[in-house]
Amino acid sequence: MAPLLKWVLMAVLVVIIALTGLGLWHREKLVRLMAVNSLFSEPKIVGNFIAMDGLFENVSMPLSDATPNRLPSGTPMNLPLGFADWTADRSVTAVIVVKDGVIRHESYPLTAENETDPATSRRISWSVAKSYLSTLVGVLHDEGTLPDLDAPVIQYVPILAGSAYTDASIRDVLQMSSGVTFNEDYLDFWSDINKMGRVLALGQSMDGFASGLTESFTAPGEHWQYVSIDTHVIGMVIRGATGRAVPELLNEKVLKPLRMTQTPYYLTDGYGVAFVLGGLNITTHDYALFGHMIADGGISFGTRIVSEDWIVESTTPSANTQDGEFKYGYQWWIPYDASEGVFLGRGIYGQYIYIDRPRGVVIAVNSADRAFREEGVSDQNIAMFRQLAESFD
């Protein structure tokens, strides 16, 4: 055998051995990366959405020792015509309708093969988690920990100095108006949001990812553009102001006082930093329980969690949105033609907490809708929520 060929074969063998060793060393990270790439595939999406703790690093948030607050069930409501078709078309996995604190409808149309009790499955929130973070900011604002929403984020997060967030205020990031250049296209493999997903899967630093963003498309506060990295920056502000982790604070200030029925958990990066822009995993009942607290002016079963003033301020359209389908507050959505007191938290693939305060209606929905981005789907969902709420008139 020629010396050159022997050298090449030896080099290839060394590379193979090195890659094998690297693969064994980082097996868990590689498994998570592969999970990200198949997370939304048709055969796996329903099961994945109730088993995120097996796919990503996470932190559990222990329940209060007190008896859980379970919303009581009442007389079943009359469902609108087309409800069954809607749940099928939208791959709805769970839906609960609450009227004045009483469950009037609860169903689990689409289940996973290994799902033994859908009512106890903890389901991924995706961006519904943003509305939870808004509530935590409200509690800290009420307490005086974050007294000035117009303070610059770098006051609490110095590592963002020199980044695209240098001139952004807390209010700017609450309103998704930082002006940072960020591609939120979930269907583009190379988009910023998907790069961030791979950062999460590989156990890398999301703080580092945020501080590495240096480009802006406009000055902070001038234009609204939905960029989930703004929510991560809110989390950085909270940690900077308190010196505590978001899961610990959210649990202490919001979730434990709610007295939820199942232990929630947060997805985290490799440094234990919570994926605040979409990493909560909670039962559909407990999403409804949170929504009921918001609808009831910040009070849950007699316990005040956040002020009425914050709920009104955070759910009032205040961001500089363009004419379209939705307006935006502080991490809450408001349909353009909605009456006062109607708003929602929503996440990709069909996660919703729809709240109609004047009617006392809360609708919690979890889905695995791979067509959620198609034209007309969002309109169809809002129309169904309105029909459900108006059926009590």
mmCIF file of C-alpha atoms in Angstrom:
data_model
loop_
_atom_site.group_PDB
_atom_site.id
_atom_site.type_symbol
_atom_site.label_atom_id
_atom_site.label_comp_id
_atom_site.label_asym_id
_atom_site.label_seq_id
_atom_site.Cartn_x
_atom_site.Cartn_y
_atom_site.Cartn_z
ATOM 1 C CA MET A 1 0.000 0.000 0.000
ATOM 2 C CA ALA A 2 1.400 3.411 -0.950
ATOM 3 C CA PRO A 3 2.575 5.546 1.982
ATOM 4 C CA LEU A 4 0.165 8.378 1.019
ATOM 5 C CA LEU A 5 -2.819 5.991 0.961
ATOM 6 C CA LYS A 6 -1.822 4.581 4.351
ATOM 7 C CA TRP A 7 -1.583 8.124 5.729
ATOM 8 C CA VAL A 8 -5.027 9.043 4.358
ATOM 9 C CA LEU A 9 -6.634 5.886 5.794
ATOM 10 C CA MET A 10 -4.986 6.522 9.160
ATOM 11 C CA ALA A 11 -6.235 10.124 9.152
ATOM 12 C CA VAL A 12 -9.761 8.994 8.309
ATOM 13 C CA LEU A 13 -9.620 6.435 11.131
ATOM 14 C CA VAL A 14 -8.499 9.115 13.596
ATOM 15 C CA VAL A 15 -11.347 11.406 12.485
ATOM 16 C CA ILE A 16 -13.873 8.581 12.854
ATOM 17 C CA ILE A 17 -12.594 7.739 16.333
ATOM 18 C CA ALA A 18 -12.649 11.431 17.311
ATOM 19 C CA LEU A 19 -16.168 11.961 15.980
ATOM 20 C CA THR A 20 -17.354 8.793 17.715
ATOM 21 C CA GLY A 21 -15.860 10.002 20.991
ATOM 22 C CA LEU A 22 -17.385 13.439 20.479
ATOM 23 C CA GLY A 23 -20.742 11.858 19.714
ATOM 24 C CA LEU A 24 -20.652 9.793 22.895
ATOM 25 C CA TRP A 25 -19.500 12.773 24.923
ATOM 26 C CA HIS A 26 -22.268 15.006 23.569
ATOM 27 C CA ARG A 27 -24.849 12.296 23.005
ATOM 28 C CA GLU A 28 -27.517 14.090 25.036
ATOM 29 C CA LYS A 29 -27.010 17.343 23.127
ATOM 30 C CA LEU A 30 -27.091 15.548 19.791
ATOM 31 C CA VAL A 31 -30.314 13.788 20.768
ATOM 32 C CA ARG A 32 -31.837 17.162 21.672
ATOM 33 C CA LEU A 33 -30.712 18.703 18.414
ATOM 34 C CA MET A 34 -32.310 15.831 16.510
ATOM 35 C CA ALA A 35 -35.438 16.318 18.610
ATOM 36 C CA VAL A 36 -35.605 19.982 17.573
ATOM 37 C CA ASN A 37 -35.401 18.989 13.922
ATOM 38 C CA SER A 38 -38.342 16.561 14.290
ATOM 39 C CA LEU A 39 -40.237 18.406 17.014
ATOM 40 C CA PHE A 40 -43.079 19.457 14.733
ATOM 41 C CA SER A 41 -43.183 16.464 12.411
ATOM 42 C CA GLU A 42 -46.666 15.054 11.854
ATOM 43 C CA PRO A 43 -46.082 11.656 13.516
ATOM 44 C CA LYS A 44 -44.476 13.172 16.636
ATOM 45 C CA ILE A 45 -45.920 16.614 17.288
ATOM 46 C CA VAL A 46 -48.838 15.615 19.541
ATOM 47 C CA GLY A 47 -46.667 13.392 21.724
ATOM 48 C CA ASN A 48 -43.779 15.877 21.771
ATOM 49 C CA PHE A 49 -45.988 18.705 22.986
ATOM 50 C CA ILE A 50 -46.813 16.802 26.205
ATOM 51 C CA ALA A 51 -43.292 15.475 26.791
ATOM 52 C CA MET A 52 -40.956 18.440 26.417
ATOM 53 C CA ASP A 53 -39.181 17.525 29.649
ATOM 54 C CA GLY A 54 -37.776 14.489 27.868
ATOM 55 C CA LEU A 55 -36.428 16.577 25.001
ATOM 56 C CA PHE A 56 -34.921 19.671 26.630
ATOM 57 C CA GLU A 57 -33.252 20.754 29.835
ATOM 58 C CA ASN A 58 -35.835 22.012 32.286
ATOM 59 C CA VAL A 59 -36.552 23.070 35.828
ATOM 60 C CA SER A 60 -39.562 22.008 37.892
ATOM 61 C CA MET A 61 -41.557 24.528 39.931
ATOM 62 C CA PRO A 62 -42.949 22.750 43.005
ATOM 63 C CA LEU A 63 -46.568 23.295 43.950
ATOM 64 C CA SER A 64 -47.799 24.932 47.111
ATOM 65 C CA ASP A 65 -48.645 22.567 49.961
ATOM 66 C CA ALA A 66 -52.118 24.096 50.053
ATOM 67 C CA THR A 67 -55.114 22.328 48.517
ATOM 68 C CA PRO A 68 -55.163 23.033 44.759
ATOM 69 C CA ASN A 69 -57.677 25.487 43.332
ATOM 70 C CA ARG A 70 -59.690 23.389 40.900
ATOM 71 C CA LEU A 71 -62.253 25.197 38.827
ATOM 72 C CA PRO A 72 -65.633 23.526 39.426
ATOM 73 C CA SER A 73 -67.607 21.960 36.590
ATOM 74 C CA GLY A 74 -71.121 23.161 35.839
ATOM 75 C CA THR A 75 -73.919 22.532 33.372
ATOM 76 C CA PRO A 76 -72.462 21.707 29.940
ATOM 77 C CA MET A 77 -72.844 24.580 27.504
ATOM 78 C CA ASN A 78 -74.447 24.445 24.086
ATOM 79 C CA LEU A 79 -71.542 24.332 21.666
ATOM 80 C CA PRO A 80 -71.653 26.409 18.476
ATOM 81 C CA LEU A 81 -72.377 24.783 15.137
ATOM 82 C CA GLY A 82 -69.101 23.688 13.588
ATOM 83 C CA PHE A 83 -67.229 23.265 16.873
ATOM 84 C CA ALA A 84 -66.358 19.602 16.226
ATOM 85 C CA ASP A 85 -65.136 20.405 12.711
ATOM 86 C CA TRP A 86 -63.038 23.250 14.087
ATOM 87 C CA THR A 87 -61.302 21.018 16.656
ATOM 88 C CA ALA A 88 -60.534 18.476 13.935
ATOM 89 C CA ASP A 89 -59.345 21.022 11.380
ATOM 90 C CA ARG A 90 -57.120 22.773 13.896
ATOM 91 C CA SER A 91 -55.715 19.609 15.544
ATOM 92 C CA VAL A 92 -56.978 20.746 18.936
ATOM 93 C CA THR A 93 -55.647 18.573 21.759
ATOM 94 C CA ALA A 94 -57.496 20.268 24.629
ATOM 95 C CA VAL A 95 -60.122 22.953 25.135
ATOM 96 C CA ILE A 96 -61.687 24.291 28.328
ATOM 97 C CA VAL A 97 -64.361 26.998 28.422
ATOM 98 C CA VAL A 98 -64.905 28.792 31.736
ATOM 99 C CA LYS A 99 -67.846 31.084 32.505
ATOM 100 C CA ASP A 100 -67.751 33.063 35.772
ATOM 101 C CA GLY A 101 -65.219 30.646 37.261
ATOM 102 C CA VAL A 102 -67.139 27.481 36.322
ATOM 103 C CA ILE A 103 -66.043 25.013 33.625
ATOM 104 C CA ARG A 104 -68.845 24.707 31.112
ATOM 105 C CA HIS A 105 -66.951 22.640 28.545
ATOM 106 C CA GLU A 106 -63.833 20.461 28.751
ATOM 107 C CA SER A 107 -62.659 18.060 26.053
ATOM 108 C CA TYR A 108 -59.496 16.472 24.667
ATOM 109 C CA PRO A 109 -60.192 15.796 20.977
ATOM 110 C CA LEU A 110 -56.703 14.695 19.898
ATOM 111 C CA THR A 111 -54.488 12.626 22.183
ATOM 112 C CA ALA A 112 -51.061 11.014 21.993
ATOM 113 C CA GLU A 113 -50.661 7.248 21.872
ATOM 114 C CA ASN A 114 -48.955 7.169 25.267
ATOM 115 C CA GLU A 115 -51.280 9.681 26.929
ATOM 116 C CA THR A 116 -53.101 7.967 29.784
ATOM 117 C CA ASP A 117 -54.954 10.953 31.266
ATOM 118 C CA PRO A 118 -55.133 14.030 29.001
ATOM 119 C CA ALA A 119 -56.472 16.155 31.860
ATOM 120 C CA THR A 120 -53.147 15.838 33.704
ATOM 121 C CA SER A 121 -50.840 16.258 30.692
ATOM 122 C CA ARG A 122 -48.591 19.277 30.978
ATOM 123 C CA ARG A 123 -48.716 20.979 27.587
ATOM 124 C CA ILE A 124 -46.176 23.334 26.069
ATOM 125 C CA SER A 125 -47.328 26.951 26.186
ATOM 126 C CA TRP A 126 -45.130 28.355 23.452
ATOM 127 C CA SER A 127 -45.727 32.112 23.392
ATOM 128 C CA VAL A 128 -48.625 32.014 25.835
ATOM 129 C CA ALA A 129 -45.743 32.027 28.342
ATOM 130 C CA LYS A 130 -45.116 35.656 27.383
ATOM 131 C CA SER A 131 -48.362 36.694 29.051
ATOM 132 C CA TYR A 132 -47.266 34.947 32.250
ATOM 133 C CA LEU A 133 -44.014 36.917 32.176
ATOM 134 C CA SER A 134 -45.989 40.129 31.690
ATOM 135 C CA THR A 135 -47.904 39.290 34.866
ATOM 136 C CA LEU A 136 -44.652 38.754 36.765
ATOM 137 C CA VAL A 137 -43.402 42.164 35.567
ATOM 138 C CA GLY A 138 -46.690 43.602 36.847
ATOM 139 C CA VAL A 139 -46.139 42.102 40.293
ATOM 140 C CA LEU A 140 -42.580 43.485 40.425
ATOM 141 C CA HIS A 141 -43.828 46.868 39.214
ATOM 142 C CA ASP A 142 -46.548 46.882 41.882
ATOM 143 C CA GLU A 143 -43.950 46.027 44.531
ATOM 144 C CA GLY A 144 -41.569 48.778 43.391
ATOM 145 C CA THR A 145 -38.810 46.452 42.175
ATOM 146 C CA LEU A 146 -39.286 47.745 38.621
ATOM 147 C CA PRO A 147 -40.767 51.187 39.318
ATOM 148 C CA ASP A 148 -40.037 52.857 35.974
ATOM 149 C CA LEU A 149 -41.010 51.102 32.759
ATOM 150 C CA ASP A 150 -39.204 53.777 30.766
ATOM 151 C CA ALA A 151 -35.862 52.911 32.375
ATOM 152 C CA PRO A 152 -33.303 51.557 29.868
ATOM 153 C CA VAL A 153 -32.864 47.802 29.884
ATOM 154 C CA ILE A 154 -29.098 48.243 30.232
ATOM 155 C CA GLN A 155 -29.720 49.728 33.695
ATOM 156 C CA TYR A 156 -30.485 46.177 34.794
ATOM 157 C CA VAL A 157 -28.600 44.244 32.096
ATOM 158 C CA PRO A 158 -25.195 45.917 31.506
ATOM 159 C CA ILE A 159 -24.029 43.155 29.131
ATOM 160 C CA LEU A 160 -26.513 44.479 26.559
ATOM 161 C CA ALA A 161 -24.636 47.774 26.307
ATOM 162 C CA GLY A 162 -23.302 47.998 22.761
ATOM 163 C CA SER A 163 -25.942 45.580 21.443
ATOM 164 C CA ALA A 164 -29.125 46.398 19.541
ATOM 165 C CA TYR A 165 -30.767 46.921 22.948
ATOM 166 C CA THR A 166 -28.510 49.779 24.066
ATOM 167 C CA ASP A 167 -31.248 52.430 23.785
ATOM 168 C CA ALA A 168 -34.327 50.247 24.413
ATOM 169 C CA SER A 169 -36.501 50.738 27.492
ATOM 170 C CA ILE A 170 -38.368 48.140 29.522
ATOM 171 C CA ARG A 171 -41.603 49.418 27.973
ATOM 172 C CA ASP A 172 -40.134 48.984 24.485
ATOM 173 C CA VAL A 173 -39.429 45.298 25.017
ATOM 174 C CA LEU A 174 -42.780 44.735 26.743
ATOM 175 C CA GLN A 175 -44.440 46.145 23.616
ATOM 176 C CA MET A 176 -42.222 44.274 21.133
ATOM 177 C CA SER A 177 -40.926 47.645 19.960
ATOM 178 C CA SER A 178 -37.174 47.347 20.510
ATOM 179 C CA GLY A 179 -36.369 47.828 16.819
ATOM 180 C CA VAL A 180 -33.925 44.890 16.881
ATOM 181 C CA THR A 181 -33.425 43.036 13.609
ATOM 182 C CA PHE A 182 -34.644 39.492 14.205
ATOM 183 C CA ASN A 183 -36.143 36.932 11.809
ATOM 184 C CA GLU A 184 -39.170 35.254 13.470
ATOM 185 C CA ASP A 185 -39.999 32.911 10.549
ATOM 186 C CA TYR A 186 -40.608 29.514 12.181
ATOM 187 C CA LEU A 187 -40.584 27.780 8.806
ATOM 188 C CA ASP A 188 -37.108 29.075 7.822
ATOM 189 C CA PHE A 189 -34.415 26.741 9.155
ATOM 190 C CA TRP A 190 -31.864 29.579 9.243
ATOM 191 C CA SER A 191 -34.133 32.174 10.870
ATOM 192 C CA ASP A 192 -33.083 33.773 14.154
ATOM 193 C CA ILE A 193 -35.916 32.118 16.057
ATOM 194 C CA ASN A 194 -34.819 28.676 14.865
ATOM 195 C CA LYS A 195 -31.166 29.442 15.570
ATOM 196 C CA MET A 196 -32.262 30.301 19.092
ATOM 197 C CA GLY A 197 -34.059 26.969 19.297
ATOM 198 C CA ARG A 198 -30.827 25.197 18.463
ATOM 199 C CA VAL A 199 -29.004 27.264 21.093
ATOM 200 C CA LEU A 200 -31.543 25.936 23.586
ATOM 201 C CA ALA A 201 -31.205 22.349 22.376
ATOM 202 C CA LEU A 202 -27.411 22.387 22.494
ATOM 203 C CA GLY A 203 -27.321 23.807 26.019
ATOM 204 C CA GLN A 204 -25.715 27.064 24.928
ATOM 205 C CA SER A 205 -26.346 30.553 26.346
ATOM 206 C CA MET A 206 -29.453 32.476 25.340
ATOM 207 C CA ASP A 207 -28.076 35.554 27.113
ATOM 208 C CA GLY A 208 -25.044 35.330 24.869
ATOM 209 C CA PHE A 209 -27.303 34.995 21.849
ATOM 210 C CA ALA A 210 -29.236 38.144 22.844
ATOM 211 C CA SER A 211 -26.140 40.220 23.568
ATOM 212 C CA GLY A 212 -24.731 39.208 20.183
ATOM 213 C CA LEU A 213 -27.557 40.937 18.296
ATOM 214 C CA THR A 214 -26.230 44.275 17.044
ATOM 215 C CA GLU A 215 -28.458 45.301 14.136
ATOM 216 C CA SER A 216 -31.632 47.409 14.350
ATOM 217 C CA PHE A 217 -34.173 48.264 11.660
ATOM 218 C CA THR A 218 -35.563 51.301 13.499
ATOM 219 C CA ALA A 219 -35.161 53.263 16.721
ATOM 220 C CA PRO A 220 -36.713 51.714 19.857
ATOM 221 C CA GLY A 221 -40.362 52.593 20.407
ATOM 222 C CA GLU A 222 -41.080 53.720 16.849
ATOM 223 C CA HIS A 223 -42.521 50.560 15.317
ATOM 224 C CA TRP A 224 -43.972 47.297 16.567
ATOM 225 C CA GLN A 225 -42.532 44.062 15.237
ATOM 226 C CA TYR A 226 -43.094 40.701 16.874
ATOM 227 C CA VAL A 227 -39.662 39.425 17.923
ATOM 228 C CA SER A 228 -39.541 36.833 20.670
ATOM 229 C CA ILE A 229 -36.021 37.815 21.691
ATOM 230 C CA ASP A 230 -37.569 40.948 23.266
ATOM 231 C CA THR A 231 -39.277 38.642 25.761
ATOM 232 C CA HIS A 232 -35.972 37.013 26.639
ATOM 233 C CA VAL A 233 -34.608 40.491 27.359
ATOM 234 C CA ILE A 234 -37.548 41.068 29.731
ATOM 235 C CA GLY A 235 -36.382 37.954 31.558
ATOM 236 C CA MET A 236 -32.843 39.361 31.685
ATOM 237 C CA VAL A 237 -34.207 42.589 33.177
ATOM 238 C CA ILE A 238 -36.108 40.645 35.845
ATOM 239 C CA ARG A 239 -33.010 38.656 36.762
ATOM 240 C CA GLY A 240 -30.885 41.800 36.829
ATOM 241 C CA ALA A 241 -33.333 43.672 39.042
ATOM 242 C CA THR A 242 -33.850 40.856 41.542
ATOM 243 C CA GLY A 243 -30.766 38.657 41.361
ATOM 244 C CA ARG A 244 -33.096 35.662 41.141
ATOM 245 C CA ALA A 245 -34.103 33.147 38.477
ATOM 246 C CA VAL A 246 -37.380 33.686 36.629
ATOM 247 C CA PRO A 247 -38.818 30.217 37.417
ATOM 248 C CA GLU A 248 -38.232 30.765 41.125
ATOM 249 C CA LEU A 249 -39.842 34.217 41.028
ATOM 250 C CA LEU A 250 -42.747 33.260 38.796
ATOM 251 C CA ASN A 251 -43.490 30.311 41.029
ATOM 252 C CA GLU A 252 -43.357 32.386 44.214
ATOM 253 C CA LYS A 253 -45.294 35.398 42.924
ATOM 254 C CA VAL A 254 -47.810 33.855 40.521
ATOM 255 C CA LEU A 255 -48.007 30.075 40.241
ATOM 256 C CA LYS A 256 -47.980 29.069 43.908
ATOM 257 C CA PRO A 257 -50.616 31.674 44.815
ATOM 258 C CA LEU A 258 -52.741 30.261 41.973
ATOM 259 C CA ARG A 259 -52.490 26.854 43.701
ATOM 260 C CA MET A 260 -52.318 24.869 40.490
ATOM 261 C CA THR A 261 -53.342 21.237 40.135
ATOM 262 C CA GLN A 262 -50.148 19.837 38.533
ATOM 263 C CA THR A 263 -46.481 20.752 38.967
ATOM 264 C CA PRO A 264 -45.396 23.004 36.080
ATOM 265 C CA TYR A 265 -41.926 23.164 34.568
ATOM 266 C CA TYR A 266 -39.901 25.586 32.462
ATOM 267 C CA LEU A 267 -37.518 24.675 29.643
ATOM 268 C CA THR A 268 -34.037 26.126 30.175
ATOM 269 C CA ASP A 269 -30.799 26.608 28.312
ATOM 270 C CA GLY A 270 -27.544 24.956 29.356
ATOM 271 C CA TYR A 271 -26.952 27.615 31.997
ATOM 272 C CA GLY A 272 -30.277 27.073 33.748
ATOM 273 C CA VAL A 273 -31.795 30.221 32.234
ATOM 274 C CA ALA A 274 -35.501 29.812 31.556
ATOM 275 C CA PHE A 275 -36.879 29.865 28.015
ATOM 276 C CA VAL A 276 -39.255 32.635 29.085
ATOM 277 C CA LEU A 277 -40.549 33.344 25.611
ATOM 278 C CA GLY A 278 -42.273 29.974 25.316
ATOM 279 C CA GLY A 279 -41.023 27.307 27.704
ATOM 280 C CA LEU A 280 -43.794 26.886 30.273
ATOM 281 C CA ASN A 281 -45.457 23.472 30.476
ATOM 282 C CA ILE A 282 -48.798 23.447 32.299
ATOM 283 C CA THR A 283 -52.086 21.537 32.165
ATOM 284 C CA THR A 284 -54.918 23.039 30.166
ATOM 285 C CA HIS A 285 -56.947 23.331 33.370
ATOM 286 C CA ASP A 286 -54.177 25.396 34.939
ATOM 287 C CA TYR A 287 -53.927 27.644 31.871
ATOM 288 C CA ALA A 288 -57.639 28.261 32.380
ATOM 289 C CA LEU A 289 -57.022 28.894 36.086
ATOM 290 C CA PHE A 290 -54.478 31.593 35.207
ATOM 291 C CA GLY A 291 -56.872 33.095 32.667
ATOM 292 C CA HIS A 292 -59.638 33.175 35.269
ATOM 293 C CA MET A 293 -57.352 35.139 37.613
ATOM 294 C CA ILE A 294 -56.648 37.680 34.881
ATOM 295 C CA ALA A 295 -60.343 37.926 33.966
ATOM 296 C CA ASP A 296 -61.193 38.448 37.643
ATOM 297 C CA GLY A 297 -58.961 41.490 37.942
ATOM 298 C CA GLY A 298 -55.886 39.773 39.348
ATOM 299 C CA ILE A 299 -57.672 37.774 42.041
ATOM 300 C CA SER A 300 -57.752 33.976 42.220
ATOM 301 C CA PHE A 301 -60.056 32.295 44.736
ATOM 302 C CA GLY A 302 -59.877 35.366 46.966
ATOM 303 C CA THR A 303 -56.102 35.873 46.716
ATOM 304 C CA ARG A 304 -54.817 38.958 44.925
ATOM 305 C CA ILE A 305 -51.837 38.139 42.717
ATOM 306 C CA VAL A 306 -51.432 41.256 40.556
ATOM 307 C CA SER A 307 -53.160 44.624 40.542
ATOM 308 C CA GLU A 308 -56.239 45.479 38.507
ATOM 309 C CA ASP A 309 -54.340 48.537 37.248
ATOM 310 C CA TRP A 310 -51.608 46.342 35.754
ATOM 311 C CA ILE A 311 -54.105 44.058 34.047
ATOM 312 C CA VAL A 312 -55.850 47.018 32.439
ATOM 313 C CA GLU A 313 -52.577 48.674 31.410
ATOM 314 C CA SER A 314 -50.921 45.516 30.077
ATOM 315 C CA THR A 315 -53.946 44.404 28.035
ATOM 316 C CA THR A 316 -54.744 47.826 26.558
ATOM 317 C CA PRO A 317 -53.418 48.327 23.000
ATOM 318 C CA SER A 318 -50.362 50.537 23.392
ATOM 319 C CA ALA A 319 -47.760 49.337 20.889
ATOM 320 C CA ASN A 320 -47.418 51.185 17.589
ATOM 321 C CA THR A 321 -48.884 48.402 15.454
ATOM 322 C CA GLN A 322 -49.936 48.789 11.839
ATOM 323 C CA ASP A 323 -53.475 48.163 10.616
ATOM 324 C CA GLY A 324 -54.033 44.438 10.525
ATOM 325 C CA GLU A 325 -55.354 41.526 12.475
ATOM 326 C CA PHE A 326 -54.134 42.360 15.991
ATOM 327 C CA LYS A 327 -53.082 45.155 18.303
ATOM 328 C CA TYR A 328 -50.579 44.602 21.099
ATOM 329 C CA GLY A 329 -50.118 45.562 24.756
ATOM 330 C CA TYR A 330 -47.493 44.244 27.166
ATOM 331 C CA GLN A 331 -47.085 40.681 25.848
ATOM 332 C CA TRP A 332 -50.848 40.370 25.265
ATOM 333 C CA TRP A 333 -52.696 40.396 21.919
ATOM 334 C CA ILE A 334 -55.877 42.351 21.216
ATOM 335 C CA PRO A 335 -57.970 41.712 18.065
ATOM 336 C CA TYR A 336 -58.368 44.911 16.035
ATOM 337 C CA ASP A 337 -62.153 44.903 16.252
ATOM 338 C CA ALA A 338 -62.359 43.629 19.841
ATOM 339 C CA SER A 339 -64.555 45.330 22.390
ATOM 340 C CA GLU A 340 -62.923 46.636 25.575
ATOM 341 C CA GLY A 341 -61.727 43.890 27.900
ATOM 342 C CA VAL A 342 -61.234 41.230 25.212
ATOM 343 C CA PHE A 343 -57.663 40.037 24.670
ATOM 344 C CA LEU A 344 -55.585 36.871 24.461
ATOM 345 C CA GLY A 345 -52.295 35.145 24.948
ATOM 346 C CA ARG A 346 -51.342 32.994 21.989
ATOM 347 C CA GLY A 347 -48.567 30.705 20.867
ATOM 348 C CA ILE A 348 -47.499 28.885 17.735
ATOM 349 C CA TYR A 349 -49.267 25.708 16.640
ATOM 350 C CA GLY A 350 -52.534 26.874 18.218
ATOM 351 C CA GLN A 351 -52.024 27.637 21.918
ATOM 352 C CA TYR A 352 -54.456 30.215 23.347
ATOM 353 C CA ILE A 353 -55.849 31.792 26.470
ATOM 354 C CA TYR A 354 -58.754 33.918 25.220
ATOM 355 C CA ILE A 355 -60.297 36.263 27.770
ATOM 356 C CA ASP A 356 -63.567 38.190 27.528
ATOM 357 C CA ARG A 357 -63.713 40.087 30.815
ATOM 358 C CA PRO A 358 -67.140 41.713 30.352
ATOM 359 C CA ARG A 359 -68.694 38.265 29.792
ATOM 360 C CA GLY A 360 -66.579 36.505 32.431
ATOM 361 C CA VAL A 361 -65.419 33.979 29.823
ATOM 362 C CA VAL A 362 -62.015 32.300 29.598
ATOM 363 C CA ILE A 363 -61.119 29.813 26.863
ATOM 364 C CA ALA A 364 -57.919 27.758 27.174
ATOM 365 C CA VAL A 365 -56.871 25.861 24.063
ATOM 366 C CA ASN A 366 -53.905 23.654 23.248
ATOM 367 C CA SER A 367 -53.288 22.346 19.762
ATOM 368 C CA ALA A 368 -50.769 20.721 17.467
ATOM 369 C CA ASP A 369 -51.841 22.632 14.383
ATOM 370 C CA ARG A 370 -49.139 22.338 11.739
ATOM 371 C CA ALA A 371 -51.206 24.648 9.488
ATOM 372 C CA PHE A 372 -51.355 27.467 12.045
ATOM 373 C CA ARG A 373 -49.584 29.885 9.677
ATOM 374 C CA GLU A 374 -51.968 29.387 6.755
ATOM 375 C CA GLU A 375 -54.084 32.318 5.667
ATOM 376 C CA GLY A 376 -57.380 32.569 7.520
ATOM 377 C CA VAL A 377 -56.520 30.152 10.337
ATOM 378 C CA SER A 378 -56.090 32.844 12.972
ATOM 379 C CA ASP A 379 -59.371 34.476 11.887
ATOM 380 C CA GLN A 380 -61.104 31.103 12.144
ATOM 381 C CA ASN A 381 -59.829 30.608 15.687
ATOM 382 C CA ILE A 382 -60.884 34.058 16.879
ATOM 383 C CA ALA A 383 -64.305 33.582 15.282
ATOM 384 C CA MET A 384 -64.792 30.317 17.181
ATOM 385 C CA PHE A 385 -63.708 31.894 20.474
ATOM 386 C CA ARG A 386 -66.222 34.681 19.939
ATOM 387 C CA GLN A 387 -68.984 32.216 19.188
ATOM 388 C CA LEU A 388 -68.180 30.315 22.367
ATOM 389 C CA ALA A 389 -68.166 33.504 24.466
ATOM 390 C CA GLU A 390 -71.309 34.919 22.885
ATOM 391 C CA SER A 391 -73.206 31.669 23.357
ATOM 392 C CA PHE A 392 -73.669 32.706 27.003
ATOM 393 C CA ASP A 393 -75.516 35.928 26.048
#
